[in-house]
mmCIF file of C-alpha atoms in Angstrom:
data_model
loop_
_atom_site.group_PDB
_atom_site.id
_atom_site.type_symbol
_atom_site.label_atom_id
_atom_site.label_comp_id
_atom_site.label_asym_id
_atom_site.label_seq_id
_atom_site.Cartn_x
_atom_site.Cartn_y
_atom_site.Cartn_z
ATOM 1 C CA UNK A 1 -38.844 -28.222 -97.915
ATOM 2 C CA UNK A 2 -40.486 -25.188 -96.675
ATOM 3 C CA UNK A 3 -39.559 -22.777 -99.879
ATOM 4 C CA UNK A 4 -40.743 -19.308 -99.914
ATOM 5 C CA UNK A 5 -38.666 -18.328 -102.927
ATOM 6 C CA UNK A 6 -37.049 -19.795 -106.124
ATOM 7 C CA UNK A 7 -34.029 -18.232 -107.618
ATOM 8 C CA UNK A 8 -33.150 -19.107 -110.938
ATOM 9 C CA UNK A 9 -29.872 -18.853 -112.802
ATOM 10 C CA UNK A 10 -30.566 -17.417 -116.408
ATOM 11 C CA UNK A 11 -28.300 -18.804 -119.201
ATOM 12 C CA UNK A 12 -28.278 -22.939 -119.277
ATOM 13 C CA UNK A 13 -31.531 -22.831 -116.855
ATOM 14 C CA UNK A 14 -34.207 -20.997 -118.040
ATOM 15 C CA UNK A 15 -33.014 -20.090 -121.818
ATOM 16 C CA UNK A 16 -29.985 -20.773 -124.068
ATOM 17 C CA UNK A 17 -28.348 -18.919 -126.482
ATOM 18 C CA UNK A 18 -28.001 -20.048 -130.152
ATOM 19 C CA UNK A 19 -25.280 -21.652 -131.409
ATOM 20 C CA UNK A 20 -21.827 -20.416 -132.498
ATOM 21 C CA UNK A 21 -23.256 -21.344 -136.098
ATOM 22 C CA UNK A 22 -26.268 -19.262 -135.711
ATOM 23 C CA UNK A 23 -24.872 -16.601 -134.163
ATOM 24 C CA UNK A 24 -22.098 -16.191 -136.557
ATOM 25 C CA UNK A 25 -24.755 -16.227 -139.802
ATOM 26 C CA UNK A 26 -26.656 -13.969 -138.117
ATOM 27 C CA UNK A 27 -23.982 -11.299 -137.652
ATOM 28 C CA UNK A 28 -22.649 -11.914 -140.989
ATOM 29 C CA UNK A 29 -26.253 -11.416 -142.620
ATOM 30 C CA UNK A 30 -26.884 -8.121 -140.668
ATOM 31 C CA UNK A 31 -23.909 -6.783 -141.265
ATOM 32 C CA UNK A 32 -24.042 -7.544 -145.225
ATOM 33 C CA UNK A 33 -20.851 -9.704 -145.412
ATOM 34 C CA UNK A 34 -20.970 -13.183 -147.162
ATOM 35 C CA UNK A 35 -17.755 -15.601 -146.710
ATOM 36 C CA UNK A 36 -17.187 -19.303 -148.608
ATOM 37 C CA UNK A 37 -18.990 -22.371 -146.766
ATOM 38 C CA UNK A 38 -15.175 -23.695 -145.987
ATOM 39 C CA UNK A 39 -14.127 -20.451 -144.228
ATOM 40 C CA UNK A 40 -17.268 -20.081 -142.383
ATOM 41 C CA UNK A 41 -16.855 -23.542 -140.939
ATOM 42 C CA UNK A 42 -13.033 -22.215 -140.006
ATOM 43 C CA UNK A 43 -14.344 -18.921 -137.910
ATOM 44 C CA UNK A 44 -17.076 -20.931 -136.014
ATOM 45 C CA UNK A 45 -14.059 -23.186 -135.028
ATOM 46 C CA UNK A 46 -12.226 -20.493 -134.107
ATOM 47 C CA UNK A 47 -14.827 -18.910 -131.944
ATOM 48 C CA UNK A 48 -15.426 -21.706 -130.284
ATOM 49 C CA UNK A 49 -12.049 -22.810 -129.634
ATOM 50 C CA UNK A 50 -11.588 -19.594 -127.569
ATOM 51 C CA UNK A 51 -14.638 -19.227 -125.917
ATOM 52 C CA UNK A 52 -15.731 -15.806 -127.536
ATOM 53 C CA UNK A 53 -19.867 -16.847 -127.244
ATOM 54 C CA UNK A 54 -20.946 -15.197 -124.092
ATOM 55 C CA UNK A 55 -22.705 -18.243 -122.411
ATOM 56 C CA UNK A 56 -21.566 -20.716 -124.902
ATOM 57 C CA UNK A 57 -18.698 -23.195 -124.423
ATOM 58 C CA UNK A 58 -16.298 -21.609 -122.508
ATOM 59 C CA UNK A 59 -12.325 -21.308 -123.440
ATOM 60 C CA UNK A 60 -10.042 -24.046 -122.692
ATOM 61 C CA UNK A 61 -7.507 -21.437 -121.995
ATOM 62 C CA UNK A 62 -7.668 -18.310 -121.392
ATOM 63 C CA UNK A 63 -4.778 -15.787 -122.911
ATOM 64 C CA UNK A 64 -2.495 -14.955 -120.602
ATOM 65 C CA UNK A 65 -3.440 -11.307 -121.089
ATOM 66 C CA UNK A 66 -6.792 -11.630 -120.694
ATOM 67 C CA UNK A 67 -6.942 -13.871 -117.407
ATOM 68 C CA UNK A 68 -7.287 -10.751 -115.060
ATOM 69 C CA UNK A 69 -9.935 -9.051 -116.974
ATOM 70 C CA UNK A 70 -11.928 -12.920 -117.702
ATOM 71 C CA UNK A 71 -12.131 -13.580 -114.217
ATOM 72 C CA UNK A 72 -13.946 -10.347 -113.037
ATOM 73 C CA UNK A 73 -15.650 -10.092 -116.378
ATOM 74 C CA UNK A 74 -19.021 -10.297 -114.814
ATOM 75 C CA UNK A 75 -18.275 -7.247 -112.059
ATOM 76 C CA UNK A 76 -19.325 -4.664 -114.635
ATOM 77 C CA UNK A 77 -20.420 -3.558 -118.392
ATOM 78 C CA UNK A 78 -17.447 -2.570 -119.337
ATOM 79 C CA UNK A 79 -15.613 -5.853 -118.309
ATOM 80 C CA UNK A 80 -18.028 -7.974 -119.554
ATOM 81 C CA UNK A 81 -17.890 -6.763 -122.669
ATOM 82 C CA UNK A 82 -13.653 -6.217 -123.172
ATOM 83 C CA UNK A 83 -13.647 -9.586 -121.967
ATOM 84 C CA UNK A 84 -15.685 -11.189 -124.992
ATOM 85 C CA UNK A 85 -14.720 -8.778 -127.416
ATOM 86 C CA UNK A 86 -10.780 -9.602 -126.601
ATOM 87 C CA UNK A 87 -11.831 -13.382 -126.506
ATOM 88 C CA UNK A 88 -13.596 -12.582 -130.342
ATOM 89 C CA UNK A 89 -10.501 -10.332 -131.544
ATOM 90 C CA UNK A 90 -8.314 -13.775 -131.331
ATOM 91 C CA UNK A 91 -9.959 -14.804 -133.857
ATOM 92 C CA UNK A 92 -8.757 -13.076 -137.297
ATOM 93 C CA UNK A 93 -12.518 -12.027 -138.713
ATOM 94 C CA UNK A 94 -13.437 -10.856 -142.332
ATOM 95 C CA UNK A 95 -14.369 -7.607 -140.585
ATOM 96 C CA UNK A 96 -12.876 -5.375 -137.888
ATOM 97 C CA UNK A 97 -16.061 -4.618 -136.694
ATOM 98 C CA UNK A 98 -17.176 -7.813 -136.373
ATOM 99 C CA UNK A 99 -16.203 -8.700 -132.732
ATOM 100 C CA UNK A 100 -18.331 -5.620 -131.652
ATOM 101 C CA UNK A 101 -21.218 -6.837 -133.517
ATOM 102 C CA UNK A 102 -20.701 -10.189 -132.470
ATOM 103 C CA UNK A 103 -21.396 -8.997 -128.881
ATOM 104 C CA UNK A 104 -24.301 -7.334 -129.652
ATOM 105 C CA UNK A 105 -25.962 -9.837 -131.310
ATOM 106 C CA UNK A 106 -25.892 -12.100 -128.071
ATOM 107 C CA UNK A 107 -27.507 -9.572 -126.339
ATOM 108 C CA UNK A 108 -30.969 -9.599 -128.357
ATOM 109 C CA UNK A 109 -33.130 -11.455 -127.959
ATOM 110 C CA UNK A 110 -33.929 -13.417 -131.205
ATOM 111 C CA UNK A 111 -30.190 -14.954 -129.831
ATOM 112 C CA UNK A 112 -31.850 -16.366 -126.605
ATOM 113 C CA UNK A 113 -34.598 -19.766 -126.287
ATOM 114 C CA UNK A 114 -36.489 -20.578 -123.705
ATOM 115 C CA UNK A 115 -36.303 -24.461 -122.546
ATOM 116 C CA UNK A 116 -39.362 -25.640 -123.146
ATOM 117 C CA UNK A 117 -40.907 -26.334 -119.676
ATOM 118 C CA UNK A 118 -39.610 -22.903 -118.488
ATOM 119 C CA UNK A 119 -42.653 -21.232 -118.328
ATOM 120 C CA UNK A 120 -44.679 -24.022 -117.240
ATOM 121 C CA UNK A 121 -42.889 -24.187 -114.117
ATOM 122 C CA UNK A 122 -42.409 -20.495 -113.401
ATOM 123 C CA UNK A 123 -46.847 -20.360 -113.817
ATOM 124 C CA UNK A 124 -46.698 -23.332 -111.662
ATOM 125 C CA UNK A 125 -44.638 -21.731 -109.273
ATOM 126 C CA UNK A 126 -46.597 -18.142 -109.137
ATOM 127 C CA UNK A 127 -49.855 -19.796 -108.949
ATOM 128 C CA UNK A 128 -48.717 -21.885 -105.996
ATOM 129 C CA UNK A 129 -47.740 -18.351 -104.474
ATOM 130 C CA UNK A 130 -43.903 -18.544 -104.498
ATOM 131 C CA UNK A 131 -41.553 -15.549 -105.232
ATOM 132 C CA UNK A 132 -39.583 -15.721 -108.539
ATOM 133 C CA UNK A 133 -35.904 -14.074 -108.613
ATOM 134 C CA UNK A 134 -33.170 -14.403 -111.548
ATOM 135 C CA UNK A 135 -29.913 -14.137 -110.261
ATOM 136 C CA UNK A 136 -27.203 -14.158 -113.010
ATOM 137 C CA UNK A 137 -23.451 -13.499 -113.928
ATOM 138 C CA UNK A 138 -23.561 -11.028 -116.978
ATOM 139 C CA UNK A 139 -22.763 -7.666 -118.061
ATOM 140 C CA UNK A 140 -25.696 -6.125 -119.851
ATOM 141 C CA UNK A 141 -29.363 -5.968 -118.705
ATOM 142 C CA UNK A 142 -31.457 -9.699 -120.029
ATOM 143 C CA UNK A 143 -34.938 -8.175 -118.757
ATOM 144 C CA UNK A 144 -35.626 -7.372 -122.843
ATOM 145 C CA UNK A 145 -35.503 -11.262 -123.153
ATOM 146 C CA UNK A 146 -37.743 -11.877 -120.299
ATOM 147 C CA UNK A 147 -40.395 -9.770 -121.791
ATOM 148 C CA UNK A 148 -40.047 -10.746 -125.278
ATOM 149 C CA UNK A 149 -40.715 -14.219 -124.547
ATOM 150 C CA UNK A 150 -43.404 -13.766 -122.526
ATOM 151 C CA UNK A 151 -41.510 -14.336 -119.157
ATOM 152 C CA UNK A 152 -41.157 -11.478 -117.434
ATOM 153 C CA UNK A 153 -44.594 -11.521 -115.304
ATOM 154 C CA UNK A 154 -43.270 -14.248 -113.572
ATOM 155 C CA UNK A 155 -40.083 -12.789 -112.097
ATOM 156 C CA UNK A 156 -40.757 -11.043 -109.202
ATOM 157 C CA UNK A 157 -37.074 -9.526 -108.875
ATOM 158 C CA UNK A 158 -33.640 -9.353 -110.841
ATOM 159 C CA UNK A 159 -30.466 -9.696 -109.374
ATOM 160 C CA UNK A 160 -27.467 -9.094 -112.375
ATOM 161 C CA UNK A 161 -23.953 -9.286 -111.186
ATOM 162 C CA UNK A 162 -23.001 -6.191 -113.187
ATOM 163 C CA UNK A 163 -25.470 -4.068 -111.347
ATOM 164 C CA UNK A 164 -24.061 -4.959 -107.438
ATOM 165 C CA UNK A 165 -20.242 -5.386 -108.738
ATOM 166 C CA UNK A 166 -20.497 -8.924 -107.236
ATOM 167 C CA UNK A 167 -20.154 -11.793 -109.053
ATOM 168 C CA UNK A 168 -21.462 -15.572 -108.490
ATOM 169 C CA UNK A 169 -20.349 -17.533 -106.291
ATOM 170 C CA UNK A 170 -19.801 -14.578 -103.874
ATOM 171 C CA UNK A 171 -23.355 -15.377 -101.522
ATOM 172 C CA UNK A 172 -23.681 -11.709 -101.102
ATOM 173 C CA UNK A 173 -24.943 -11.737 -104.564
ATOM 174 C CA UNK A 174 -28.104 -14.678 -103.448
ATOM 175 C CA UNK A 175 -28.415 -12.378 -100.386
ATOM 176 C CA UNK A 176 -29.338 -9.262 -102.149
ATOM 177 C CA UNK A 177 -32.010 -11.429 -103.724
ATOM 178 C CA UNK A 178 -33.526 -13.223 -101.073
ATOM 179 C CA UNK A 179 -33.525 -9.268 -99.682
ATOM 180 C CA UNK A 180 -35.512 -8.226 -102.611
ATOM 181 C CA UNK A 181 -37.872 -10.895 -102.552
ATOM 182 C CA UNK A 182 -38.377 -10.665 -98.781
ATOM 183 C CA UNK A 183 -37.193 -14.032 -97.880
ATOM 184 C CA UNK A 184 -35.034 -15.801 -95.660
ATOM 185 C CA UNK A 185 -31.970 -17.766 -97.280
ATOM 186 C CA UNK A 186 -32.946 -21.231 -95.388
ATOM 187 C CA UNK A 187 -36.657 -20.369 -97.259
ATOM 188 C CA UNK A 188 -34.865 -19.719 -100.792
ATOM 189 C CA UNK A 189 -34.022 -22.685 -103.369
ATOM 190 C CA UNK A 190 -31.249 -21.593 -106.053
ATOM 191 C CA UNK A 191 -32.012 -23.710 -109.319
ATOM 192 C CA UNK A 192 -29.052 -23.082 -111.433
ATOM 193 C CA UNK A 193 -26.411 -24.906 -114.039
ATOM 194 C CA UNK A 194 -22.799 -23.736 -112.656
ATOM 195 C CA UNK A 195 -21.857 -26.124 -109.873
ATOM 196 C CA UNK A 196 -19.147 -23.605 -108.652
ATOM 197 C CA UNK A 197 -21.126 -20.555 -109.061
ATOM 198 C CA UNK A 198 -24.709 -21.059 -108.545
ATOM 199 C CA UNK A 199 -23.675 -23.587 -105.814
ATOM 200 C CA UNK A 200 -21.984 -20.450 -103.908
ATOM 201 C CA UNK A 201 -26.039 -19.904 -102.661
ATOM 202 C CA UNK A 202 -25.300 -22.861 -100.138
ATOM 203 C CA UNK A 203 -22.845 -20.724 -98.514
ATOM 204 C CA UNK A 204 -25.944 -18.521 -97.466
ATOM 205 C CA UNK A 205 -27.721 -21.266 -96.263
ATOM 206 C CA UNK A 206 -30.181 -22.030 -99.643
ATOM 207 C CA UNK A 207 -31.342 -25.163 -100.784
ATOM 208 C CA UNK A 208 -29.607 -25.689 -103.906
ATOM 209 C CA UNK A 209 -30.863 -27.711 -106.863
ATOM 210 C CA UNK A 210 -28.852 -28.233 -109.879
ATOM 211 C CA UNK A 211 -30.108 -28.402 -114.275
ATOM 212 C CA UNK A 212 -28.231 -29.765 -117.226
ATOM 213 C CA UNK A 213 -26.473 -27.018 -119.291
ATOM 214 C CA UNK A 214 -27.877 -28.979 -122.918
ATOM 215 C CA UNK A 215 -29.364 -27.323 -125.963
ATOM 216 C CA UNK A 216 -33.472 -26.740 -125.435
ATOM 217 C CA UNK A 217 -33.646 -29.643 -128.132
ATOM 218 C CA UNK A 218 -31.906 -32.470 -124.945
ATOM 219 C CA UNK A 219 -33.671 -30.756 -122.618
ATOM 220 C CA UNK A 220 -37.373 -30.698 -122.196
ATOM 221 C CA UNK A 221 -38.218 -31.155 -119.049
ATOM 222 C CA UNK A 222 -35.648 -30.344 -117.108
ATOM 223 C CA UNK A 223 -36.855 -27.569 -114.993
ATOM 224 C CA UNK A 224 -39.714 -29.885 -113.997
ATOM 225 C CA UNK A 225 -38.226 -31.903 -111.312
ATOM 226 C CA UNK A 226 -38.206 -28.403 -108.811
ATOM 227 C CA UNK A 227 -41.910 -28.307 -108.783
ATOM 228 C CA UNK A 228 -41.093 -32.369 -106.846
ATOM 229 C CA UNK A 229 -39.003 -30.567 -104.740
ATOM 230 C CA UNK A 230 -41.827 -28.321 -103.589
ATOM 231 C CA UNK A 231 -44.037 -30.789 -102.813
#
């Protein structure tokens, strides 16, 4: 496999958010509120049940009133965030302005870990020469979390669906990468999670390789198995 470039996927590849637990507590502690054990274990539930974690389980079903605005939810900002806010505001929280905090807490990064072979392989892959892109569905700008952890001087280039108003699995979002990096889409390997939407880089002609979407505890090397493919 002749790869020039390696585009990763961001959430479920290279770092994962906390859990509904932790980011719950968190948002409860900054925002001064305390609730019984019982009821805490009830809004977690709740969250979960309707998908409001950005990145975290997603909803079984989506309110009829919120399909429209769910499905393009990655296109802009604005979307991304009525989305998951509208998603939260099912849920009946202690606090109104909860669900607003709630979204801005996912969006730090103390809420984000990186797997713990990520940067490992994205040293490997800069000291074997290749160009490093991030191509992700979201709504608000991750480079913060790159830098904070210490990953950001691997990336070469950053390719966030809210930025082009295209969304994964459209391949005109994997061709504005392999564009920034300088590098033809038969020379490009996609590494992502999402089956349906990182798979869409096929449709440009990329090599595609696919990573379990587990916690960073199940998953400790499994970024390592792209360095093979380079071989």
């Amino acid at each position: 496999m002749a790869i020039k470039g390696v585009l990763f996927d961001f959430s479920g590849t290279l770092l994962r958010l906390e859990s509904t637990e932790s980011w719950l507590r968190a948002t409860l502690d900054a925002s001064e509120l305390t609730v019984a054990d019982e009821e805490f274990r009830h809004y977690v539930a709740e969250l979960e049940a309707v998908g409001a974690l950005p990145g975290g389980t997603p909803p079984g079903t989506v309110p009829a009133h919120l399909e429209e605005l769910y499905a393009t939810r990655d296109v802009s900002a604005e979307l991304h965030r009525a989305a998951f806010t509208g998603l939260s505001r099912e849920v009946a929280l202690p606090a109104p302005g909860l669900h607003e905090a709630l979204y801005d807490r996912h969006r730090t990064p103390a809420a984000w870990r990186p797997y713990p072979d990520t940067a490992d392989v994205l040293a490997a892959l800069k000291e074997r020469g290749l160009l490093v892109g991030v191509v992700s569905n979201i709504g608000w700008d991750l480079r913060p979390v790159f830098r904070t952890h210490g990953l950001d001087r691997y990336v070469d280039t950053y390719v966030l669906s809210y930025e082009h108003g295209v969304q994964k699995p459209d391949p005109r979002l994997f061709a504005v990468a392999c564009q920034a990096l300088g590098v033809a889409p038969e020379d490009a390997l996609m590494v992502g999670d999402d089956r349906r939407a990182d798979g869409g880089a096929a449709r440009l002609g990329c090599s595609v390789h696919f990573v379990d979407h587990l916690p960073v505890e199940q998953r400790p090397a499994g970024l390592e198995p792209v360095l093979a493919l380079l071989d």
